[in-house]
Short mmCIF file of C-alpha atoms and ligand atoms in Angstrom, two decimals:
data_model
loop_
_atom_site.label_atom_id
_atom_site.label_comp_id
_atom_site.label_asym_id
_atom_site.label_seq_id
_atom_site.Cartn_x
_atom_site.Cartn_y
_atom_site.Cartn_z
CA MET A 1466 0.14 0.04 0.07
CA SER A 1467 1.04 3.39 -0.68
CA SER A 1468 2.25 5.51 2.12
CA LYS A 1469 0.93 8.76 1.31
CA ILE A 1470 -0.45 10.72 3.96
CA MET A 1471 -3.80 12.24 2.98
CA VAL A 1472 -4.94 13.72 6.27
CA GLU A 1473 -2.63 14.98 9.04
CA ALA A 1474 -4.22 16.72 12.00
CA ASN A 1475 -1.70 18.42 14.43
CA LYS A 1476 -2.90 19.52 17.85
CA LEU A 1477 -6.52 20.45 16.74
CA THR A 1478 -8.38 22.48 19.25
CA LYS A 1479 -11.49 23.61 18.85
CA HIS A 1480 -13.84 25.88 21.46
CA PHE A 1481 -17.17 26.80 21.10
CA GLU A 1482 -17.20 29.99 23.32
CA ARG A 1483 -16.19 28.12 26.82
CA LYS A 1484 -16.96 24.31 25.48
CA ILE A 1485 -13.64 22.54 24.33
CA ALA A 1486 -15.04 20.32 21.58
CA LEU A 1487 -11.66 19.39 20.08
CA SER A 1488 -8.56 19.28 22.76
CA SER A 1489 -5.28 18.69 20.77
CA LEU A 1490 -5.91 16.21 18.87
CA SER A 1491 -3.38 14.75 16.68
CA PHE A 1492 -3.14 11.77 14.29
CA SER A 1493 -2.55 11.14 10.36
CA ILE A 1494 -4.30 9.04 7.94
CA GLN A 1495 -2.66 7.42 5.24
CA GLN A 1496 -4.29 6.73 1.57
CA GLY A 1497 -6.45 3.80 1.64
CA GLU A 1498 -7.17 3.46 5.31
CA LEU A 1499 -10.90 2.71 6.63
CA VAL A 1500 -11.08 4.80 9.74
CA ALA A 1501 -14.11 4.64 12.15
CA LEU A 1502 -14.55 7.28 14.48
CA ILE A 1503 -16.32 6.07 17.67
CA GLY A 1504 -17.17 7.62 20.91
CA PRO A 1505 -20.05 8.91 23.27
CA SER A 1506 -22.33 11.69 22.24
CA GLY A 1507 -20.58 14.98 22.41
CA ALA A 1508 -17.22 13.49 22.23
CA GLY A 1509 -16.34 15.89 19.25
CA LYS A 1510 -16.79 13.33 16.20
CA THR A 1511 -19.08 15.81 14.18
CA THR A 1512 -16.67 18.53 15.16
CA LEU A 1513 -13.56 17.03 13.93
CA LEU A 1514 -15.21 15.52 10.59
CA ASN A 1515 -16.60 19.39 9.77
CA SER A 1516 -13.07 20.66 10.69
CA ILE A 1517 -11.51 18.51 8.30
CA ALA A 1518 -14.07 19.37 5.43
CA GLY A 1519 -13.43 23.04 6.17
CA LEU A 1520 -16.87 23.81 7.52
CA VAL A 1521 -15.76 24.58 11.01
CA PRO A 1522 -12.69 27.01 11.42
CA LEU A 1523 -10.15 25.58 14.12
CA THR A 1524 -9.53 27.60 17.23
CA SER A 1525 -5.84 26.52 16.75
CA GLY A 1526 -3.99 23.45 15.37
CA GLU A 1527 -3.07 22.52 12.05
CA LEU A 1528 -4.83 20.32 9.17
CA LEU A 1529 -2.73 19.20 6.06
CA ILE A 1530 -4.81 17.36 3.45
CA ASP A 1531 -2.62 15.74 0.93
CA GLY A 1532 0.56 17.66 2.16
CA GLN A 1533 -1.01 21.06 1.83
CA PRO A 1534 -2.78 23.19 4.80
CA LEU A 1535 -6.56 22.78 4.38
CA SER A 1536 -6.57 26.74 4.14
CA ALA A 1537 -4.22 26.69 0.78
CA TYR A 1538 -7.50 24.86 -1.06
CA LYS A 1539 -9.79 27.23 -2.52
CA LYS A 1540 -13.43 25.83 -2.24
CA GLY A 1541 -14.68 24.47 -5.59
CA LYS A 1542 -13.24 22.27 -8.20
CA VAL A 1543 -9.93 21.31 -6.79
CA PHE A 1544 -11.11 20.70 -2.90
CA ALA A 1545 -14.20 18.71 -4.44
CA LYS A 1546 -11.78 16.34 -6.25
CA LYS A 1547 -9.84 15.98 -3.13
CA MET A 1548 -12.70 15.61 -0.56
CA GLY A 1549 -16.27 14.54 -0.63
CA VAL A 1550 -18.81 14.33 2.10
CA ILE A 1551 -21.84 12.50 3.07
CA ARG A 1552 -24.22 13.72 5.52
CA GLN A 1553 -26.94 11.89 7.64
CA GLN A 1554 -29.76 13.69 6.14
CA PHE A 1555 -28.01 13.12 2.29
CA ASP A 1556 -28.68 16.82 1.17
CA LEU A 1557 -30.40 15.65 -2.00
CA ILE A 1558 -33.07 17.90 -3.73
CA GLY A 1559 -36.27 15.76 -3.11
CA PRO A 1560 -38.35 17.18 -6.08
CA LEU A 1561 -35.57 16.77 -8.75
CA ALA A 1562 -35.31 13.22 -10.80
CA VAL A 1563 -32.77 11.07 -9.04
CA ILE A 1564 -30.37 11.54 -12.04
CA HIS A 1565 -30.19 15.21 -11.43
CA ASN A 1566 -29.06 14.62 -7.94
CA VAL A 1567 -26.37 12.07 -8.80
CA LEU A 1568 -25.16 14.54 -11.57
CA ALA A 1569 -24.81 17.15 -8.91
CA GLY A 1570 -21.59 15.32 -7.89
CA LYS A 1571 -20.14 17.01 -10.83
CA LEU A 1572 -21.22 20.55 -10.01
CA SER A 1573 -18.08 21.73 -9.30
CA ASP A 1574 -16.36 20.36 -12.28
CA TRP A 1575 -19.10 21.67 -14.66
CA GLY A 1576 -19.50 25.22 -13.53
CA MET A 1577 -22.95 27.01 -13.28
CA ILE A 1578 -24.18 27.08 -16.59
CA LYS A 1579 -23.81 23.71 -17.47
CA SER A 1580 -25.00 22.35 -13.97
CA LEU A 1581 -28.15 24.17 -14.76
CA ILE A 1582 -28.62 23.28 -18.05
CA SER A 1583 -27.83 19.57 -16.73
CA LEU A 1584 -31.31 20.07 -14.87
CA LEU A 1585 -32.91 19.88 -18.40
CA ILE A 1586 -30.61 17.74 -20.17
CA PRO A 1587 -29.04 15.17 -18.14
CA GLN A 1588 -25.23 15.43 -19.31
CA GLU A 1589 -23.09 12.48 -18.98
CA LYS A 1590 -26.12 10.38 -18.47
CA THR A 1591 -24.16 7.39 -18.76
CA LEU A 1592 -21.84 8.38 -15.97
CA ALA A 1593 -24.90 8.51 -13.85
CA ILE A 1594 -26.61 5.46 -14.68
CA GLN A 1595 -23.39 3.26 -14.19
CA ALA A 1596 -23.14 4.87 -10.74
CA LEU A 1597 -26.45 4.30 -10.12
CA GLU A 1598 -26.25 0.60 -11.42
CA ARG A 1599 -23.37 -0.15 -9.09
CA VAL A 1600 -25.53 1.03 -6.01
CA GLY A 1601 -28.16 -1.26 -7.01
CA LEU A 1602 -30.84 1.38 -8.36
CA ASN A 1603 -31.40 0.36 -11.81
CA GLY A 1604 -34.33 1.88 -13.52
CA LYS A 1605 -34.74 4.37 -10.69
CA ALA A 1606 -33.10 7.46 -12.69
CA TYR A 1607 -36.02 9.17 -13.49
CA GLU A 1608 -38.12 8.69 -10.31
CA ILE A 1609 -38.52 11.91 -7.93
CA THR A 1610 -35.93 11.47 -5.46
CA SER A 1611 -38.27 12.26 -2.26
CA ASN A 1612 -40.29 9.43 -3.19
CA LEU A 1613 -37.48 6.95 -2.81
CA SER A 1614 -36.92 5.20 0.94
CA GLY A 1615 -34.40 6.36 3.28
CA GLY A 1616 -32.07 3.39 2.20
CA GLU A 1617 -32.44 4.13 -1.51
CA GLN A 1618 -31.80 8.02 -0.77
CA GLN A 1619 -28.65 7.14 0.91
CA ARG A 1620 -27.76 5.13 -2.09
CA VAL A 1621 -28.47 8.14 -4.45
CA ALA A 1622 -26.05 10.08 -2.19
CA MET A 1623 -23.70 7.52 -2.59
CA ALA A 1624 -23.86 7.65 -6.49
CA ARG A 1625 -23.50 11.01 -6.32
CA LEU A 1626 -20.28 10.45 -4.40
CA MET A 1627 -19.04 7.97 -7.33
CA VAL A 1628 -19.66 10.90 -9.89
CA GLN A 1629 -17.83 13.26 -7.79
CA ASN A 1630 -15.15 10.73 -7.29
CA PRO A 1631 -12.82 12.31 -4.49
CA GLU A 1632 -9.66 10.79 -2.86
CA ILE A 1633 -10.96 11.71 0.69
CA ILE A 1634 -14.30 10.74 1.72
CA LEU A 1635 -15.91 12.17 5.14
CA ALA A 1636 -19.14 10.52 6.04
CA ASP A 1637 -20.61 11.71 9.52
CA GLU A 1638 -22.86 8.89 11.00
CA PRO A 1639 -23.88 7.80 7.22
CA VAL A 1640 -26.33 4.88 8.21
CA ALA A 1641 -27.85 6.45 11.71
CA SER A 1642 -31.36 6.80 9.98
CA LEU A 1643 -31.46 3.39 8.55
CA ASP A 1644 -32.77 -0.08 9.91
CA PRO A 1645 -29.85 -2.59 10.58
CA ALA A 1646 -30.04 -4.69 7.29
CA ARG A 1647 -30.00 -1.51 5.26
CA ALA A 1648 -27.18 0.17 7.28
CA ASP A 1649 -25.11 -3.10 6.77
CA ASP A 1650 -26.01 -3.24 3.18
CA ILE A 1651 -24.98 0.57 2.54
CA LEU A 1652 -21.82 0.23 4.72
CA ALA A 1653 -20.63 -2.74 2.71
CA MET A 1654 -21.27 -1.21 -0.62
CA LEU A 1655 -19.49 2.18 0.61
CA THR A 1656 -16.41 0.30 1.72
CA ASN A 1657 -16.25 -1.66 -1.18
CA ILE A 1658 -16.26 1.05 -3.41
CA VAL A 1659 -13.70 2.76 -1.40
CA LYS A 1660 -11.38 -0.04 -1.51
CA GLU A 1661 -11.76 -0.56 -5.22
CA LYS A 1662 -10.93 3.28 -6.17
CA LYS A 1663 -8.19 3.53 -3.44
CA GLN A 1664 -9.96 6.20 -1.69
CA THR A 1665 -9.54 7.05 1.82
CA LEU A 1666 -12.52 6.92 4.07
CA ILE A 1667 -13.41 8.57 7.51
CA THR A 1668 -16.65 7.88 8.90
CA SER A 1669 -18.14 8.71 12.46
CA LEU A 1670 -20.25 5.53 13.74
CA HIS A 1671 -22.49 4.82 16.79
CA SER A 1672 -22.32 1.24 16.21
CA VAL A 1673 -19.06 -0.36 17.49
CA ASP A 1674 -20.11 -3.68 15.48
CA TYR A 1675 -20.11 -2.15 12.15
CA ALA A 1676 -16.79 0.11 12.93
CA LYS A 1677 -15.08 -3.54 13.57
CA LYS A 1678 -16.67 -5.30 10.71
CA TYR A 1679 -15.78 -2.81 7.93
CA PHE A 1680 -12.99 -0.41 8.97
CA THR A 1681 -9.20 -1.02 9.26
CA ARG A 1682 -8.66 1.54 12.02
CA ILE A 1683 -10.64 2.87 14.84
CA ILE A 1684 -10.17 5.99 16.49
CA SER A 1685 -11.90 6.61 19.58
CA MET A 1686 -12.48 10.21 21.09
CA ARG A 1687 -13.85 11.20 24.52
CA ASN A 1688 -14.10 14.93 25.65
CA GLY A 1689 -12.45 16.19 22.64
CA GLU A 1690 -9.63 13.73 22.68
CA VAL A 1691 -8.20 10.80 21.19
CA PHE A 1692 -9.23 7.97 23.60
CA PHE A 1693 -7.50 5.27 21.69
CA ASP A 1694 -6.23 5.00 17.94
CA LEU A 1695 -5.91 1.30 16.95
CA PRO A 1696 -5.70 -1.34 14.11
CA THR A 1697 -9.42 -2.72 14.48
CA GLU A 1698 -8.07 -6.02 15.65
CA GLU A 1699 -6.25 -4.61 18.64
CA VAL A 1700 -9.60 -3.03 20.08
CA THR A 1701 -10.49 -5.09 23.07
CA ASP A 1702 -13.81 -5.02 24.82
CA ASP A 1703 -12.37 -3.60 27.84
CA LEU A 1704 -11.22 -0.52 26.09
CA LEU A 1705 -14.68 -0.14 24.69
CA ALA A 1706 -16.37 -0.56 28.15
CA GLU A 1707 -13.83 2.09 29.31
CA LEU A 1708 -14.68 4.31 26.22
CA TYR A 1709 -18.40 4.60 26.71
CA HIS A 1710 -18.26 4.09 30.55
CA LEU A 1711 -19.96 6.90 32.28
CA LYS A 1712 -17.78 9.05 34.85
CA ASN A 1713 -19.19 9.32 38.31
CA GLY A 1714 -21.62 12.26 38.10
CA GLU A 1715 -21.74 12.28 34.40
CA ARG A 1716 -24.81 11.88 32.86
N1 LIG B 3053 -21.94 24.99 17.02
C1 LIG B 3053 -21.77 24.92 18.25
N2 LIG B 3053 -21.99 25.76 19.44
C2 LIG B 3053 -21.94 25.12 20.41
N3 LIG B 3053 -21.13 23.94 21.01
C3 LIG B 3053 -21.02 23.07 19.88
C4 LIG B 3053 -21.37 23.35 18.71
N4 LIG B 3053 -21.26 22.34 18.01
C5 LIG B 3053 -20.90 21.36 18.81
N5 LIG B 3053 -20.86 21.86 20.27
C6 LIG B 3053 -20.25 21.15 21.22
O1 LIG B 3053 -19.02 20.52 21.00
C7 LIG B 3053 -19.09 18.96 21.72
C8 LIG B 3053 -18.92 18.02 20.43
O2 LIG B 3053 -20.09 18.16 19.50
P1 LIG B 3053 -20.04 16.90 18.53
O3 LIG B 3053 -21.01 17.30 17.79
O4 LIG B 3053 -18.80 17.13 17.68
O5 LIG B 3053 -20.06 15.62 19.14
P2 LIG B 3053 -20.28 14.28 18.67
O6 LIG B 3053 -19.17 13.26 19.27
O7 LIG B 3053 -20.43 14.42 17.01
O8 LIG B 3053 -21.67 13.76 19.46
P3 LIG B 3053 -23.01 12.89 18.87
O9 LIG B 3053 -22.35 11.35 18.78
O10 LIG B 3053 -23.93 13.22 19.66
O11 LIG B 3053 -23.34 13.14 17.20
C9 LIG B 3053 -20.36 18.89 22.45
O12 LIG B 3053 -20.65 19.31 23.63
C10 LIG B 3053 -21.47 20.12 21.69
O13 LIG B 3053 -22.47 20.43 22.58
MG1 LIG B 3054 -22.18 13.96 15.85
#
């Protein structure tokens, strides 16, 4: 495997007024790693993912994305090739046909005019249809997105990500709103695609079982700090019990 470092975090700190959400967090993630971020509610998982995505400014610390400071990337085309995000609520445009949502993955490549035209005449249809087939949505390209089930909409979001084809994928609890069978399905598909394309995946999860089943490395967080950072096979039940254990007086 290549040893290119895709995400390097040096002493990341984030304060929200008095609240410390990230406290001097450091780690580095290599190309091709499948990283699960776990930890109790409020540990700072979302804040960390949002910082890496450039959505939340850090209080202090440094983030290098593929060797360059995050601040050196201009938003738009270059950054969209580098990094893609999947959210729990998918950010799809409900009233549009599925294919238009999938092609939105090309937005930053195409510029506004072509993107708007694509709302009428789907450009690069084949690309979108192939991505939809890959996620098991054959024949759904022209359905109205909001008529699809939650699991199907998450697949549309994945097809869009395939069209965007970024090097790093960040996902914040991507299966939290799905039933266990569908969640399993989506994670299997996501991790397979990421492996095929040698992308790097960082996903927060509430399910330790999914983290162990699909990810090669687990970074656990507690109170804005890294609690442990280990290859999945080295994560023990004792460590997990300690991670989720409530301290005296904490609720
Ligand atoms: N915009 C904000 N303003 C103030 N405090 C915030 C803000 N966003 C997050 N926090 C605080 O920062 C801490 C970390 O929150 P974060 O959402 O990152 O946790 P999390 O690990 O994602 O939790 P969960 O598992 O519940 O999603 C929490 O104490 C939270 O209340
Ligand atoms: Mg969160």
